[in-house]
């Protein structure tokens, strides 16, 4: 209970009360336990760092107590830092497949891609279409209680591709948080050094540490994607279907900037998609209301046919 209370920001005095009531260990004991567990975690991460693993990290902000006086030389109330996790790389059969140099050699030999090399096969296109239809049908199940049973229908489930073995769990190990900001190239490199050489005790001259392959952060990829969508489809207020038309209806004036907040923009785009899908179901179901449609007990094949029309008529970009 004491560890949980501390992790949720409970005050020292409250933990002392829990300790006096024999409901928790003392506050100093909690800190000793945390330090011991952190040390064990770093030791395990060090052993994992010699094998195939995935290294991830992200920035974070830490707030201090509001009761601490802020002076010129004191630690600021809000400090930025970096938090890291090491993941076991499951399913790695050939370790040389994770080496960086062959990847760079292939990159240097690469020629411009042809459309035939990136266009989906019939099998891939069929799989993608099925997943899209399931998404459209599941939307109806999430948004209308009379269709909630569709979420559990075995004929209306996503088909797995490259499915992991059953009961697969990816183990991960946290490292100690640093107070180094990773918003610059220098900060990123300093965090790499801190995690691998200071915390995990790896030799900085070890050639194995130079075989890194840094992957793109999914968050930043999605952020650039929705910013690009906003720029391309912003349009004008008097053009129905443009993003600014919907933003005006939803009273979201704060999304007018060139690079609006990621979470606000992504939430607004999902709201627009929800509205389009709901309008599509009402238009294509063939009944005066969704309640009447639900009472007709539509079967999976009928739902897929309607979802296909919605996908074609409401969710497919028009040729420019």
Short mmCIF file of C-alpha atoms in Angstrom, two decimals:
data_model
loop_
_atom_site.label_atom_id
_atom_site.label_comp_id
_atom_site.label_asym_id
_atom_site.label_seq_id
_atom_site.Cartn_x
_atom_site.Cartn_y
_atom_site.Cartn_z
CA UNK A 1 0.00 0.00 0.00
CA UNK A 2 2.84 2.38 0.83
CA UNK A 3 4.53 1.86 -2.55
CA UNK A 4 1.23 2.45 -4.33
CA UNK A 5 0.52 5.55 -2.24
CA UNK A 6 3.95 6.99 -3.00
CA UNK A 7 3.62 6.28 -6.74
CA UNK A 8 0.32 8.18 -6.90
CA UNK A 9 1.74 11.32 -5.27
CA UNK A 10 0.51 10.81 -1.71
CA UNK A 11 2.09 13.25 0.75
CA UNK A 12 4.75 12.18 3.23
CA UNK A 13 2.46 12.98 6.16
CA UNK A 14 -0.29 10.71 4.82
CA UNK A 15 2.20 7.86 4.41
CA UNK A 16 3.35 8.46 8.00
CA UNK A 17 -0.27 8.13 9.13
CA UNK A 18 -0.56 4.83 7.21
CA UNK A 19 2.66 3.66 8.84
CA UNK A 20 1.38 4.54 12.33
CA UNK A 21 -1.79 2.57 11.59
CA UNK A 22 0.32 -0.44 10.47
CA UNK A 23 -1.10 -0.13 6.96
CA UNK A 24 2.23 0.70 5.34
CA UNK A 25 5.95 0.62 5.90
CA UNK A 26 7.65 3.89 6.77
CA UNK A 27 8.50 6.56 4.22
CA UNK A 28 12.30 5.95 4.46
CA UNK A 29 11.72 2.22 3.94
CA UNK A 30 9.69 2.95 0.82
CA UNK A 31 12.58 4.95 -0.64
CA UNK A 32 15.08 2.22 0.21
CA UNK A 33 12.82 -0.35 -1.46
CA UNK A 34 12.47 1.80 -4.57
CA UNK A 35 16.24 2.26 -4.78
CA UNK A 36 16.80 -1.50 -4.38
CA UNK A 37 14.24 -2.40 -7.05
CA UNK A 38 15.68 0.23 -9.40
CA UNK A 39 19.15 -1.23 -8.95
CA UNK A 40 17.88 -4.72 -9.77
CA UNK A 41 16.13 -3.37 -12.85
CA UNK A 42 19.30 -1.70 -14.13
CA UNK A 43 21.31 -4.90 -13.51
CA UNK A 44 18.84 -6.92 -15.56
CA UNK A 45 18.82 -4.28 -18.29
CA UNK A 46 22.62 -4.49 -18.46
CA UNK A 47 22.52 -8.24 -19.06
CA UNK A 48 19.84 -7.76 -21.72
CA UNK A 49 21.89 -5.05 -23.46
CA UNK A 50 24.37 -7.71 -24.62
CA UNK A 51 21.60 -9.54 -26.48
CA UNK A 52 19.09 -8.45 -29.14
CA UNK A 53 16.95 -5.72 -27.64
CA UNK A 54 14.93 -2.62 -28.46
CA UNK A 55 15.88 0.64 -26.74
CA UNK A 56 13.20 3.32 -26.40
CA UNK A 57 13.08 6.62 -24.55
CA UNK A 58 11.04 9.79 -24.33
CA UNK A 59 11.15 13.15 -22.62
CA UNK A 60 9.20 13.84 -19.44
CA UNK A 61 8.56 16.72 -17.04
CA UNK A 62 8.80 16.32 -13.27
CA UNK A 63 7.05 18.74 -10.91
CA UNK A 64 8.41 19.45 -7.45
CA UNK A 65 6.46 20.40 -4.37
CA UNK A 66 4.63 23.71 -4.55
CA UNK A 67 5.67 24.36 -0.95
CA UNK A 68 9.39 24.60 -1.82
CA UNK A 69 10.56 28.19 -2.12
CA UNK A 70 11.93 29.13 -5.53
CA UNK A 71 15.28 30.90 -5.27
CA UNK A 72 17.97 31.83 -7.77
CA UNK A 73 20.22 28.80 -7.27
CA UNK A 74 17.57 26.28 -6.23
CA UNK A 75 16.31 23.46 -8.39
CA UNK A 76 13.40 24.70 -10.51
CA UNK A 77 9.91 23.50 -9.69
CA UNK A 78 9.50 21.75 -13.05
CA UNK A 79 12.46 19.77 -14.38
CA UNK A 80 12.74 18.06 -17.73
CA UNK A 81 14.34 14.68 -18.17
CA UNK A 82 14.29 11.43 -20.06
CA UNK A 83 12.76 8.03 -19.27
CA UNK A 84 13.93 4.84 -20.96
CA UNK A 85 12.78 1.25 -21.43
CA UNK A 86 14.61 -1.77 -22.80
CA UNK A 87 12.47 -4.42 -24.52
CA UNK A 88 13.40 -7.99 -25.30
CA UNK A 89 13.40 -8.47 -29.08
CA UNK A 90 11.10 -11.45 -29.55
CA UNK A 91 11.47 -13.81 -32.49
CA UNK A 92 15.03 -12.83 -33.46
CA UNK A 93 16.44 -15.97 -35.10
CA UNK A 94 19.35 -14.42 -37.00
CA UNK A 95 21.18 -11.73 -35.04
CA UNK A 96 22.94 -10.45 -38.15
CA UNK A 97 19.56 -9.23 -39.41
CA UNK A 98 19.71 -6.51 -36.74
CA UNK A 99 23.17 -5.21 -37.67
CA UNK A 100 23.29 -1.62 -38.88
CA UNK A 101 26.06 -1.80 -41.50
CA UNK A 102 24.26 -4.18 -43.92
CA UNK A 103 21.19 -1.94 -43.68
CA UNK A 104 23.30 1.11 -44.58
CA UNK A 105 24.94 -0.76 -47.47
CA UNK A 106 21.54 -1.67 -48.89
CA UNK A 107 20.43 1.94 -48.47
CA UNK A 108 23.44 3.19 -50.45
CA UNK A 109 22.73 0.70 -53.25
CA UNK A 110 19.00 1.43 -53.34
CA UNK A 111 17.39 2.84 -56.48
CA UNK A 112 14.13 4.86 -56.61
CA UNK A 113 11.09 2.72 -55.90
CA UNK A 114 8.70 1.85 -58.68
CA UNK A 115 4.94 1.88 -58.15
CA UNK A 116 4.84 -1.85 -58.90
CA UNK A 117 7.14 -2.45 -55.93
CA UNK A 118 4.93 -0.74 -53.36
CA UNK A 119 1.40 -1.37 -54.61
CA UNK A 120 -0.41 -4.02 -52.52
CA UNK A 121 -0.97 -7.53 -53.79
CA UNK A 122 -4.49 -8.90 -54.18
CA UNK A 123 -4.12 -10.76 -50.89
CA UNK A 124 -2.92 -7.63 -49.07
CA UNK A 125 -5.64 -5.47 -50.62
CA UNK A 126 -8.32 -8.01 -49.68
CA UNK A 127 -7.02 -8.12 -46.11
CA UNK A 128 -6.93 -4.31 -45.86
CA UNK A 129 -10.48 -4.04 -47.21
CA UNK A 130 -11.73 -6.57 -44.65
CA UNK A 131 -10.07 -4.69 -41.78
CA UNK A 132 -11.63 -1.40 -42.96
CA UNK A 133 -15.11 -2.92 -43.16
CA UNK A 134 -14.74 -4.34 -39.65
CA UNK A 135 -13.67 -0.90 -38.38
CA UNK A 136 -16.78 0.71 -39.92
CA UNK A 137 -19.08 -1.97 -38.44
CA UNK A 138 -17.41 -1.82 -35.01
CA UNK A 139 -17.93 1.94 -35.01
CA UNK A 140 -21.67 1.27 -35.10
CA UNK A 141 -21.29 -1.21 -32.23
CA UNK A 142 -19.40 1.31 -30.09
CA UNK A 143 -21.69 4.26 -30.78
CA UNK A 144 -25.14 2.63 -30.57
CA UNK A 145 -26.13 0.29 -27.75
CA UNK A 146 -28.53 -1.68 -29.99
CA UNK A 147 -25.55 -2.78 -32.09
CA UNK A 148 -23.14 -3.51 -29.21
CA UNK A 149 -23.38 -7.26 -29.87
CA UNK A 150 -21.60 -6.76 -33.20
CA UNK A 151 -18.33 -6.21 -31.35
CA UNK A 152 -18.37 -9.87 -30.28
CA UNK A 153 -19.69 -11.45 -33.48
CA UNK A 154 -17.04 -13.99 -34.64
CA UNK A 155 -17.74 -13.15 -38.32
CA UNK A 156 -17.04 -9.46 -37.72
CA UNK A 157 -13.55 -9.60 -36.26
CA UNK A 158 -10.19 -8.44 -37.60
CA UNK A 159 -8.12 -11.13 -39.27
CA UNK A 160 -4.62 -11.29 -37.79
CA UNK A 161 -1.62 -11.01 -40.10
CA UNK A 162 1.81 -12.20 -38.94
CA UNK A 163 0.20 -13.22 -35.67
CA UNK A 164 2.48 -13.65 -32.67
CA UNK A 165 2.61 -17.06 -30.99
CA UNK A 166 -0.10 -17.53 -28.34
CA UNK A 167 0.64 -16.14 -24.86
CA UNK A 168 3.51 -14.03 -26.20
CA UNK A 169 4.52 -11.30 -23.77
CA UNK A 170 7.25 -8.78 -24.45
CA UNK A 171 9.29 -8.22 -21.30
CA UNK A 172 10.52 -4.70 -20.67
CA UNK A 173 12.83 -3.15 -18.12
CA UNK A 174 12.84 0.50 -17.04
CA UNK A 175 16.08 2.37 -16.42
CA UNK A 176 16.60 5.29 -14.07
CA UNK A 177 15.20 8.60 -15.25
CA UNK A 178 17.78 11.20 -16.22
CA UNK A 179 17.59 14.98 -15.91
CA UNK A 180 19.03 15.41 -19.41
CA UNK A 181 16.67 16.96 -21.95
CA UNK A 182 16.49 15.06 -25.26
CA UNK A 183 15.15 17.92 -27.39
CA UNK A 184 18.49 18.36 -29.20
CA UNK A 185 21.05 16.12 -30.92
CA UNK A 186 23.46 16.79 -28.06
CA UNK A 187 20.81 15.86 -25.50
CA UNK A 188 19.99 12.63 -27.33
CA UNK A 189 23.65 11.59 -27.43
CA UNK A 190 24.14 12.44 -23.76
CA UNK A 191 21.13 10.30 -22.85
CA UNK A 192 22.52 7.39 -24.88
CA UNK A 193 25.79 7.69 -22.95
CA UNK A 194 24.01 7.95 -19.61
CA UNK A 195 21.80 4.91 -20.16
CA UNK A 196 24.46 2.62 -21.61
CA UNK A 197 27.74 3.67 -20.03
CA UNK A 198 26.85 5.29 -16.70
CA UNK A 199 23.82 3.22 -15.69
CA UNK A 200 24.46 -0.12 -17.39
CA UNK A 201 28.23 0.12 -17.12
CA UNK A 202 28.98 -0.69 -20.75
CA UNK A 203 32.43 0.10 -22.11
CA UNK A 204 32.08 3.23 -24.30
CA UNK A 205 34.76 1.78 -26.65
CA UNK A 206 32.82 -1.46 -27.13
CA UNK A 207 32.28 -1.80 -30.93
CA UNK A 208 28.90 -3.41 -30.26
CA UNK A 209 27.59 -0.02 -29.11
CA UNK A 210 28.18 1.46 -32.57
CA UNK A 211 25.73 -0.90 -34.29
CA UNK A 212 22.61 1.06 -33.52
CA UNK A 213 19.74 1.42 -35.94
CA UNK A 214 17.56 4.31 -34.80
CA UNK A 215 13.93 3.94 -35.84
CA UNK A 216 11.39 6.68 -36.42
CA UNK A 217 9.17 7.56 -33.47
CA UNK A 218 5.59 6.59 -34.31
CA UNK A 219 4.28 9.63 -32.42
CA UNK A 220 6.27 12.04 -34.60
CA UNK A 221 5.25 10.19 -37.76
CA UNK A 222 1.57 10.51 -36.84
CA UNK A 223 2.02 14.14 -35.83
CA UNK A 224 3.54 15.03 -39.21
CA UNK A 225 0.78 13.05 -40.95
CA UNK A 226 -2.11 14.90 -39.33
CA UNK A 227 -0.36 18.26 -39.77
CA UNK A 228 -0.03 17.40 -43.46
CA UNK A 229 -3.72 16.47 -43.64
CA UNK A 230 -4.64 19.75 -41.98
CA UNK A 231 -2.57 21.78 -44.46
CA UNK A 232 -3.83 19.95 -47.57
CA UNK A 233 -7.52 19.76 -46.69
CA UNK A 234 -7.98 22.91 -44.62
CA UNK A 235 -10.01 24.68 -47.33
CA UNK A 236 -12.43 27.53 -46.65
CA UNK A 237 -15.42 27.96 -44.34
CA UNK A 238 -17.92 28.10 -47.20
CA UNK A 239 -16.72 24.78 -48.70
CA UNK A 240 -18.70 21.89 -47.13
CA UNK A 241 -16.40 19.00 -46.35
CA UNK A 242 -13.28 21.10 -45.78
CA UNK A 243 -11.58 20.81 -42.41
CA UNK A 244 -12.15 24.47 -41.54
CA UNK A 245 -15.85 23.95 -42.35
CA UNK A 246 -16.01 21.18 -39.75
CA UNK A 247 -13.80 23.09 -37.28
CA UNK A 248 -16.23 26.01 -37.46
CA UNK A 249 -19.23 23.74 -36.83
CA UNK A 250 -17.41 22.22 -33.84
CA UNK A 251 -16.24 25.64 -32.55
CA UNK A 252 -12.57 24.63 -32.64
CA UNK A 253 -10.97 27.94 -33.58
CA UNK A 254 -7.72 26.98 -31.83
CA UNK A 255 -6.98 24.56 -34.70
CA UNK A 256 -6.51 27.41 -37.18
CA UNK A 257 -2.75 27.67 -36.53
CA UNK A 258 -0.15 26.14 -38.82
CA UNK A 259 0.88 23.50 -36.27
CA UNK A 260 -1.95 23.02 -33.75
CA UNK A 261 -1.71 20.81 -30.69
CA UNK A 262 -1.35 17.16 -31.70
CA UNK A 263 -3.92 15.77 -29.29
CA UNK A 264 -6.50 18.48 -30.00
CA UNK A 265 -6.14 18.03 -33.77
CA UNK A 266 -6.20 14.21 -33.70
CA UNK A 267 -9.28 14.25 -31.44
CA UNK A 268 -11.03 16.69 -33.79
CA UNK A 269 -10.22 14.55 -36.84
CA UNK A 270 -11.62 11.47 -35.11
CA UNK A 271 -14.77 13.40 -34.23
CA UNK A 272 -15.19 14.38 -37.88
CA UNK A 273 -14.69 10.76 -38.94
CA UNK A 274 -17.27 9.62 -36.37
CA UNK A 275 -19.79 12.10 -37.74
CA UNK A 276 -19.17 11.00 -41.34
CA UNK A 277 -19.55 7.32 -40.43
CA UNK A 278 -22.73 7.96 -38.45
CA UNK A 279 -24.23 9.93 -41.34
CA UNK A 280 -23.21 7.13 -43.69
CA UNK A 281 -24.96 4.45 -41.64
CA UNK A 282 -28.13 6.53 -41.41
CA UNK A 283 -28.10 7.13 -45.16
CA UNK A 284 -27.19 3.64 -46.34
CA UNK A 285 -29.02 1.36 -43.87
CA UNK A 286 -32.29 1.60 -45.82
CA UNK A 287 -34.45 2.47 -42.79
CA UNK A 288 -35.76 5.73 -41.42
CA UNK A 289 -33.71 5.30 -38.23
CA UNK A 290 -30.90 3.16 -36.88
CA UNK A 291 -33.30 1.79 -34.26
CA UNK A 292 -35.52 0.35 -37.01
CA UNK A 293 -32.43 -1.01 -38.72
CA UNK A 294 -31.34 -2.75 -35.50
CA UNK A 295 -34.83 -4.25 -35.06
CA UNK A 296 -34.49 -5.88 -38.50
CA UNK A 297 -31.60 -7.99 -37.12
CA UNK A 298 -29.12 -7.40 -39.97
CA UNK A 299 -26.76 -10.30 -40.65
CA UNK A 300 -22.97 -10.03 -41.06
CA UNK A 301 -23.02 -10.18 -44.87
CA UNK A 302 -25.61 -7.40 -45.06
CA UNK A 303 -23.58 -5.27 -42.65
CA UNK A 304 -20.43 -5.82 -44.72
CA UNK A 305 -22.27 -4.78 -47.89
CA UNK A 306 -23.48 -1.56 -46.27
CA UNK A 307 -20.03 -0.88 -44.79
CA UNK A 308 -18.55 -1.33 -48.26
CA UNK A 309 -20.90 1.33 -49.67
CA UNK A 310 -20.02 3.67 -46.79
CA UNK A 311 -16.31 3.12 -47.44
CA UNK A 312 -16.73 3.88 -51.15
CA UNK A 313 -19.18 6.79 -50.89
CA UNK A 314 -18.02 8.57 -47.72
CA UNK A 315 -14.47 7.49 -46.84
CA UNK A 316 -12.68 7.38 -50.20
CA UNK A 317 -10.95 10.55 -51.50
CA UNK A 318 -12.32 11.87 -54.78
CA UNK A 319 -9.90 12.06 -57.73
CA UNK A 320 -8.45 15.54 -58.11
#
